[in-house]
Short mmCIF file of C-alpha atoms in Angstrom, two decimals:
data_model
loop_
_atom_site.label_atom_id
_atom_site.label_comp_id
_atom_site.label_asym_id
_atom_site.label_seq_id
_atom_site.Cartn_x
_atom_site.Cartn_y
_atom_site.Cartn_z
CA UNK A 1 12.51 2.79 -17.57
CA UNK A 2 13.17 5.66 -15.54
CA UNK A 3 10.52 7.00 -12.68
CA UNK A 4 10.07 10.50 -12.62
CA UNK A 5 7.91 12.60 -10.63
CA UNK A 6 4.70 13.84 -11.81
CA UNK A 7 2.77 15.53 -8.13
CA UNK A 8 4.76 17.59 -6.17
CA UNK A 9 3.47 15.91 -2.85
CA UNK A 10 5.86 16.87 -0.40
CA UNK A 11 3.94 14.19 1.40
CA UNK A 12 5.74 13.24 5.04
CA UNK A 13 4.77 9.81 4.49
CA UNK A 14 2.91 8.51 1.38
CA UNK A 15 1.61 5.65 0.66
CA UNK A 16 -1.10 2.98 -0.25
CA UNK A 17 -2.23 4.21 -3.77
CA UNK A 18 -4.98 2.63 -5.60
CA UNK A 19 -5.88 3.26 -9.04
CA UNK A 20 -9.86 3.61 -9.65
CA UNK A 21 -10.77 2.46 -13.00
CA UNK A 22 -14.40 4.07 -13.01
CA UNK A 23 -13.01 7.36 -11.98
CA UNK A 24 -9.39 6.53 -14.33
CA UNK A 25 -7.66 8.61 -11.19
CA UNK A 26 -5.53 7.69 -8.44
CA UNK A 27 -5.93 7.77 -4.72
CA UNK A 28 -2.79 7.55 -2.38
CA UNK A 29 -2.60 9.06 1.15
CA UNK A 30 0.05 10.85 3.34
CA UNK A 31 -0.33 9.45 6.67
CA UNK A 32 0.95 11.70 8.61
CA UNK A 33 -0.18 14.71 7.06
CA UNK A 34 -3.15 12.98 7.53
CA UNK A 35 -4.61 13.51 3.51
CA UNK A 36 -6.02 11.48 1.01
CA UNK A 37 -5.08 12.34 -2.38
CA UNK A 38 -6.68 12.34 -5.94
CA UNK A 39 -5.16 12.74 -9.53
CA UNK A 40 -6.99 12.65 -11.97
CA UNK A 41 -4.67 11.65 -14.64
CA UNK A 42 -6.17 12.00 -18.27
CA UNK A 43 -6.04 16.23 -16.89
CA UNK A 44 -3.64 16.45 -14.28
CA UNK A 45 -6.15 17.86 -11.78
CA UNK A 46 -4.93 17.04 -7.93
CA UNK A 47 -7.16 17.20 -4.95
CA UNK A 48 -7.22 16.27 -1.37
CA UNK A 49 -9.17 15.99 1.37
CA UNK A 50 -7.56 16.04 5.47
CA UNK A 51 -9.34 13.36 7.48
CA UNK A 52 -8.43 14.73 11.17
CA UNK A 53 -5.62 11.84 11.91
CA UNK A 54 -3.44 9.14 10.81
CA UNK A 55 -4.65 7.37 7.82
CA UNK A 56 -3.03 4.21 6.95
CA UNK A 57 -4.71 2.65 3.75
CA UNK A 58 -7.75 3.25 1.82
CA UNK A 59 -10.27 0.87 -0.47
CA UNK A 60 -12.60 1.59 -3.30
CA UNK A 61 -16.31 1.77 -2.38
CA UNK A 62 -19.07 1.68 -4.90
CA UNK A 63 -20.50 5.52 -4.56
CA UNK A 64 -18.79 8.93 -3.18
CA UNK A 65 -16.46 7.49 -0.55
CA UNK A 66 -13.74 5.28 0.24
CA UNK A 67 -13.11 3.11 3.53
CA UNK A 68 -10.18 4.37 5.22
CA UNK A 69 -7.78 2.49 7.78
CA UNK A 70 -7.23 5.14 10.16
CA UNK A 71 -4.96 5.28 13.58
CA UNK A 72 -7.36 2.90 15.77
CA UNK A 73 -10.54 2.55 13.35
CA UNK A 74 -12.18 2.14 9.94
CA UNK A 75 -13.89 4.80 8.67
CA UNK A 76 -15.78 6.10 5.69
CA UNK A 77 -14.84 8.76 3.93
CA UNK A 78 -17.71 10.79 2.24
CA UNK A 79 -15.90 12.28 -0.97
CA UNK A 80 -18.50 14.89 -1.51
CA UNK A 81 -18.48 16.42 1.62
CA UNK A 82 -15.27 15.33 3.16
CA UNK A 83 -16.80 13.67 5.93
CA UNK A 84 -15.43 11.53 7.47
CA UNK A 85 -17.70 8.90 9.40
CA UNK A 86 -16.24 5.86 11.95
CA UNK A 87 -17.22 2.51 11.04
CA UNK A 88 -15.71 0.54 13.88
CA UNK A 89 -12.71 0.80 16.65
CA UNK A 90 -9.58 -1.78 16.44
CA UNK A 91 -6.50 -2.30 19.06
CA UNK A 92 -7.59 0.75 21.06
CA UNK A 93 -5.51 -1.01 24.20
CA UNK A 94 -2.62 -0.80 22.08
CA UNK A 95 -2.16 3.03 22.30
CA UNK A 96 1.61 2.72 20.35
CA UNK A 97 -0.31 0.33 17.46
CA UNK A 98 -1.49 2.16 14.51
CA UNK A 99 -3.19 0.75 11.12
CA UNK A 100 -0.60 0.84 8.41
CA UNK A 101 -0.89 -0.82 4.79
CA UNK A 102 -4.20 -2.23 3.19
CA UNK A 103 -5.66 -3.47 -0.27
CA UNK A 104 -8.98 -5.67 -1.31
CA UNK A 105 -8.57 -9.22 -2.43
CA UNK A 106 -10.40 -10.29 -5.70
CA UNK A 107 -13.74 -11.39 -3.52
CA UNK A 108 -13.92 -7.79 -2.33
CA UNK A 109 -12.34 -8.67 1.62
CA UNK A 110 -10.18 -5.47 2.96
CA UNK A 111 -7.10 -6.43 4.00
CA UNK A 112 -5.07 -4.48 6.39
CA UNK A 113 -2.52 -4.72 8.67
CA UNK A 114 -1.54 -2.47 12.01
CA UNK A 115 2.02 -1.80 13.54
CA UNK A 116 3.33 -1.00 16.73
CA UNK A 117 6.38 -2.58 19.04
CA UNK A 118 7.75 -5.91 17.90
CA UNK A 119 5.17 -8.48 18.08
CA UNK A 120 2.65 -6.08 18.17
CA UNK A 121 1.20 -5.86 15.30
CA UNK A 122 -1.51 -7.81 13.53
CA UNK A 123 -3.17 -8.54 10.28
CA UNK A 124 -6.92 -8.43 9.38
CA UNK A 125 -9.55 -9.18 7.20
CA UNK A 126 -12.88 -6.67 6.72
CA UNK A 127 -16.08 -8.04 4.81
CA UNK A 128 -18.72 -6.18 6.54
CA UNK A 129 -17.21 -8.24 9.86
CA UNK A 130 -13.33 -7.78 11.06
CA UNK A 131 -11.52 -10.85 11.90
CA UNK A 132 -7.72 -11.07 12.99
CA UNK A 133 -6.13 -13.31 10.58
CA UNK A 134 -2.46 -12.95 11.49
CA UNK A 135 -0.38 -12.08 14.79
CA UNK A 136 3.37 -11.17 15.85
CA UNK A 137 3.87 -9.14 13.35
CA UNK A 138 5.88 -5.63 13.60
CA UNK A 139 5.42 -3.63 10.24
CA UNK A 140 2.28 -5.32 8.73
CA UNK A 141 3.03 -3.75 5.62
CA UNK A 142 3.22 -4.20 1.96
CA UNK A 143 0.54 -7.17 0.93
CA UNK A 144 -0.79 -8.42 -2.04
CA UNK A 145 -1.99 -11.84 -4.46
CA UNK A 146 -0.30 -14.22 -6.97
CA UNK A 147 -2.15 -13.41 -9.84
CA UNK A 148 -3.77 -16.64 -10.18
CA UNK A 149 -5.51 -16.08 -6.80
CA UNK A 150 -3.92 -18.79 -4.97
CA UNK A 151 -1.06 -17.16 -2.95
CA UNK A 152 -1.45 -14.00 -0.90
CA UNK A 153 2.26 -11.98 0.64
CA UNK A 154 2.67 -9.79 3.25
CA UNK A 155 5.67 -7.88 4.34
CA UNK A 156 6.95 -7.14 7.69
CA UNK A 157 9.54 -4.58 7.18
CA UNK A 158 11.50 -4.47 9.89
CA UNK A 159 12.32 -8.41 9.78
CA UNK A 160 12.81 -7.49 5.96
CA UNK A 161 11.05 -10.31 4.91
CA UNK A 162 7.75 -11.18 2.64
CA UNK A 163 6.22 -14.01 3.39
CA UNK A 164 3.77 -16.15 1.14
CA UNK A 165 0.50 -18.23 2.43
CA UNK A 166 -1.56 -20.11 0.69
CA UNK A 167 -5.01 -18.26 0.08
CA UNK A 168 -8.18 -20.03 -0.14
CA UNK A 169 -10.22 -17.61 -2.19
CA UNK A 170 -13.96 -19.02 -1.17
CA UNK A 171 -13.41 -18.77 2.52
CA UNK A 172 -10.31 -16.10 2.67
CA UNK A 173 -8.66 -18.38 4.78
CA UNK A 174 -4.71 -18.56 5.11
CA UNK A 175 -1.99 -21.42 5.97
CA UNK A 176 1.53 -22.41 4.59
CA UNK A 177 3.09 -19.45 5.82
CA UNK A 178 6.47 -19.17 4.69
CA UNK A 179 9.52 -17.00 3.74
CA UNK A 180 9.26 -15.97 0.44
CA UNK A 181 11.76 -13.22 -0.08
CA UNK A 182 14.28 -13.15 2.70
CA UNK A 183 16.03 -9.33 2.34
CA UNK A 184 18.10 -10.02 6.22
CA UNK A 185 21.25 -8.03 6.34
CA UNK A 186 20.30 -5.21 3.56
CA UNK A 187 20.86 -2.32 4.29
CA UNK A 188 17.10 -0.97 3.06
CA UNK A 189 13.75 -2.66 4.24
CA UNK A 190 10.56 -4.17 1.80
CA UNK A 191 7.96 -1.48 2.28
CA UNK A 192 4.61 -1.73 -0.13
CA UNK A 193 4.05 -3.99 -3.35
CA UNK A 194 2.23 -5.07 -5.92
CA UNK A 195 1.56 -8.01 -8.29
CA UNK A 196 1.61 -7.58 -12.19
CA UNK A 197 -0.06 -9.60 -14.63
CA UNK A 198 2.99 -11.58 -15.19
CA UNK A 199 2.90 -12.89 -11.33
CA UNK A 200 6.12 -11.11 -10.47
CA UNK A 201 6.11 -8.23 -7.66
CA UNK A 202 7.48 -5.25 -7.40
CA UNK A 203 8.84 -4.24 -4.10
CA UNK A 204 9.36 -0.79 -3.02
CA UNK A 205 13.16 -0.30 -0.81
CA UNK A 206 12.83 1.61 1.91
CA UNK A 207 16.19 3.14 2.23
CA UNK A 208 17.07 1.48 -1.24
CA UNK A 209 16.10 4.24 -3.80
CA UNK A 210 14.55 1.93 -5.66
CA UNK A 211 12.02 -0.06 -6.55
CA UNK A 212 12.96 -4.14 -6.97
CA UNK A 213 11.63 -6.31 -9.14
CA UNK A 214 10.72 -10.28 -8.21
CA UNK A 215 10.24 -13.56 -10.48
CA UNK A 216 7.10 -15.97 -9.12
CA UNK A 217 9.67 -17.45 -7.62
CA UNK A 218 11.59 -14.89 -5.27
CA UNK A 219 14.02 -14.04 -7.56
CA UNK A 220 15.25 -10.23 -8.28
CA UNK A 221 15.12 -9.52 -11.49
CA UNK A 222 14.95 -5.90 -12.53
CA UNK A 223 15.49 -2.36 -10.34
CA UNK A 224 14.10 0.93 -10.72
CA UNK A 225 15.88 2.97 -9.95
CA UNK A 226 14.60 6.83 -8.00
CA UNK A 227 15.98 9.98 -7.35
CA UNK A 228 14.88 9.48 -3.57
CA UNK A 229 15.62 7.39 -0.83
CA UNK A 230 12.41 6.20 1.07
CA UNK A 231 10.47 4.34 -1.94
CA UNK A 232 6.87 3.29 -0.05
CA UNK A 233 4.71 1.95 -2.41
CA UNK A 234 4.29 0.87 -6.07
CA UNK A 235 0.90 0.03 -7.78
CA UNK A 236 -0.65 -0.47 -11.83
CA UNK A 237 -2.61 1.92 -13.16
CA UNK A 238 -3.79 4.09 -16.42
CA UNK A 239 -6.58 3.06 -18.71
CA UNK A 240 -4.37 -0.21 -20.18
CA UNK A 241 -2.45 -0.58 -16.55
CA UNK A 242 0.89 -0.15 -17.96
CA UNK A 243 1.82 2.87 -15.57
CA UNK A 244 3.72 2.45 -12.69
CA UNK A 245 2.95 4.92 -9.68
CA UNK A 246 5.09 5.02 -6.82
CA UNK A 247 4.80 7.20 -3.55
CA UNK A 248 7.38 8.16 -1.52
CA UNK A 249 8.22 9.41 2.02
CA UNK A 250 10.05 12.21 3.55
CA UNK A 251 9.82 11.47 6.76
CA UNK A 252 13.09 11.08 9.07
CA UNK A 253 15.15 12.52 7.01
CA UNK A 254 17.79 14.90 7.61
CA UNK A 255 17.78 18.45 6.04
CA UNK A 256 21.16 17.02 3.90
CA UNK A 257 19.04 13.91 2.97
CA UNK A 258 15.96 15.91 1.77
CA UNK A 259 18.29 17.81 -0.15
CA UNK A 260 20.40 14.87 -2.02
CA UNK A 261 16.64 13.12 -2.66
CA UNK A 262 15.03 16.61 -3.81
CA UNK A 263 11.52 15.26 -4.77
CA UNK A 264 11.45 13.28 -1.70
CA UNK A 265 7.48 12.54 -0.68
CA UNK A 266 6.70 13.44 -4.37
CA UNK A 267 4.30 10.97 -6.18
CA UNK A 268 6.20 9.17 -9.43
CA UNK A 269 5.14 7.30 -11.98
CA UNK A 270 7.01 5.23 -15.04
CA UNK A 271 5.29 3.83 -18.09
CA UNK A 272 5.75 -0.12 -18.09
CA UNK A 273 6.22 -3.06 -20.95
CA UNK A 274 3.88 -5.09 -18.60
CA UNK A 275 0.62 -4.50 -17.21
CA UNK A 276 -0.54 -4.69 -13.89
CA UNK A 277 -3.37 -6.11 -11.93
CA UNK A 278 -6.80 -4.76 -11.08
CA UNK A 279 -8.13 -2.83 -7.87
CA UNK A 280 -10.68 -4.12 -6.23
CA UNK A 281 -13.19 -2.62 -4.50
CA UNK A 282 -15.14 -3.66 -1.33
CA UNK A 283 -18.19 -5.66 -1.57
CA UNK A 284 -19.78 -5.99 1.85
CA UNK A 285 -19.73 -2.30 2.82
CA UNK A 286 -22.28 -2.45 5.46
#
């Protein structure tokens, strides 16, 4: 299986793509080009919208618009107009914090985490009500669930570690944290993952060119392999889930670097021999 690009981003920093199944397209953002992006897949067509600042992670919505995760707030965005609309303010007396990575768990909770200095950074749950669930983090970053439902990881990159928790689905409580995937001493960091339908994650390498594979266990098992250095994020998608997107950054690196990893902040993609797991989309949008 070999990745290849298939949007010609140029994105500084993308990330946090989620596949719709109503629309059978794919959203993914550029943070600091501050974008959204669609591709419509079955034709190809691309479009984007620019939402005035920093957006971190988006989530499905039932109508025209998605919820974004922007510097310091949520916010709607109205995909008809472009409009973007605030929903509520988060860590706005942490000026150097910034929402980062985000994704809905199977009851239809937003999950997203914010970065900032070490420490800094936190995790939180959205269902219509925000609620901190997790502090001391640095990179909140890629996160994700077992695909029975019963274990939820999150990554803080810069401690290159994932951790596990147990997840209580009825309540969306966690506890049991623990180190799931230790990466200490690489020379890359875990950026964004996702879960196939196997239970295994794949783990994007920031640094790594590549995109790692992991049993239920922890285990690597299998490495893609890209063309560029700063993997971000990996997600399922296509009609059958058996496509493999992956964004990718270009941000901090040298002229020399951007050359050697040409297609670096392009969007790729890989057809898979397993499938993936479903988006979700928010349930309590009010």
């Amino acid at each position: 299986m070999i990745p290849v690009p298939i949007v010609q981003a140029r994105a500084r920093l993308g990330e946090g793509p989620v596949w719709d199944p109503l629309r059978q397209c794919l959203f993914w953002v550029d943070i600091y080009n501050h974008r959204v992006h669609q591709l419509i897949l079955e034709t190809g067509a691309e479009r984007w919208w620019e939402v005035g600042e920093v957006v971190g992670s988006l989530a499905l919505v039932a109508g025209e618009r998605l919820l974004l995760a922007q510097r310091h707030h949520l916010a709607w965005l109205d995909l008809l107009s472009g409009a973007v609309e605030p929903l509520l303010e988060l860590e706005t007396d942490r000026p150097q914090n910034r929402c980062n990575d985000g994704k809905c768990d199977p009851q239809g909770r937003f999950w997203f985490g914010t970065m900032g200095p070490e420490g800094a950074g936190s995790l939180y749950r959205y269902d219509g009500h925000l609620e901190r669930m997790e502090t001391g983090l640095t990179i909140s970053n890629g996160l994700g669930w077992s695909s029975d439902g019963h274990t939820f990881y999150l990554t803080d990159s810069p401690r290159q570690q994932i951790y596990a928790y147990d997840f209580a689905a009825e309540t969306g409580s966690l506890s049991h944290r623990r180190v799931f995937i230790d990466l200490r001493g690489s020379s890359f960091f875990p950026d964004g993952l996702t879960v196939d339908a196997q239970g295994y994650l794949w783990v994007a390498l920031w640094d790594g060119w590549a995109v790692q594979r992991f049993d239920p266990q922890g285990i690597p098992v299998e490495k893609l392999e890209l063309p560029v250095q700063r993997p971000t994020c990996p997600t399922f998608g296509g009609s059958h889930l058996d496509r493999l997107f992956i964004t990718t950054a270009a941000v901090g690196l040298s002229e020399k670097e951007i050359q050697e990893g040409f297609h670096a902040g392009d969007l790729f993609a890989v057809q898979t021999v397993v499938r993936g797991l479903p988006a979700h989309r928010l349930m309590n949008p009010v």
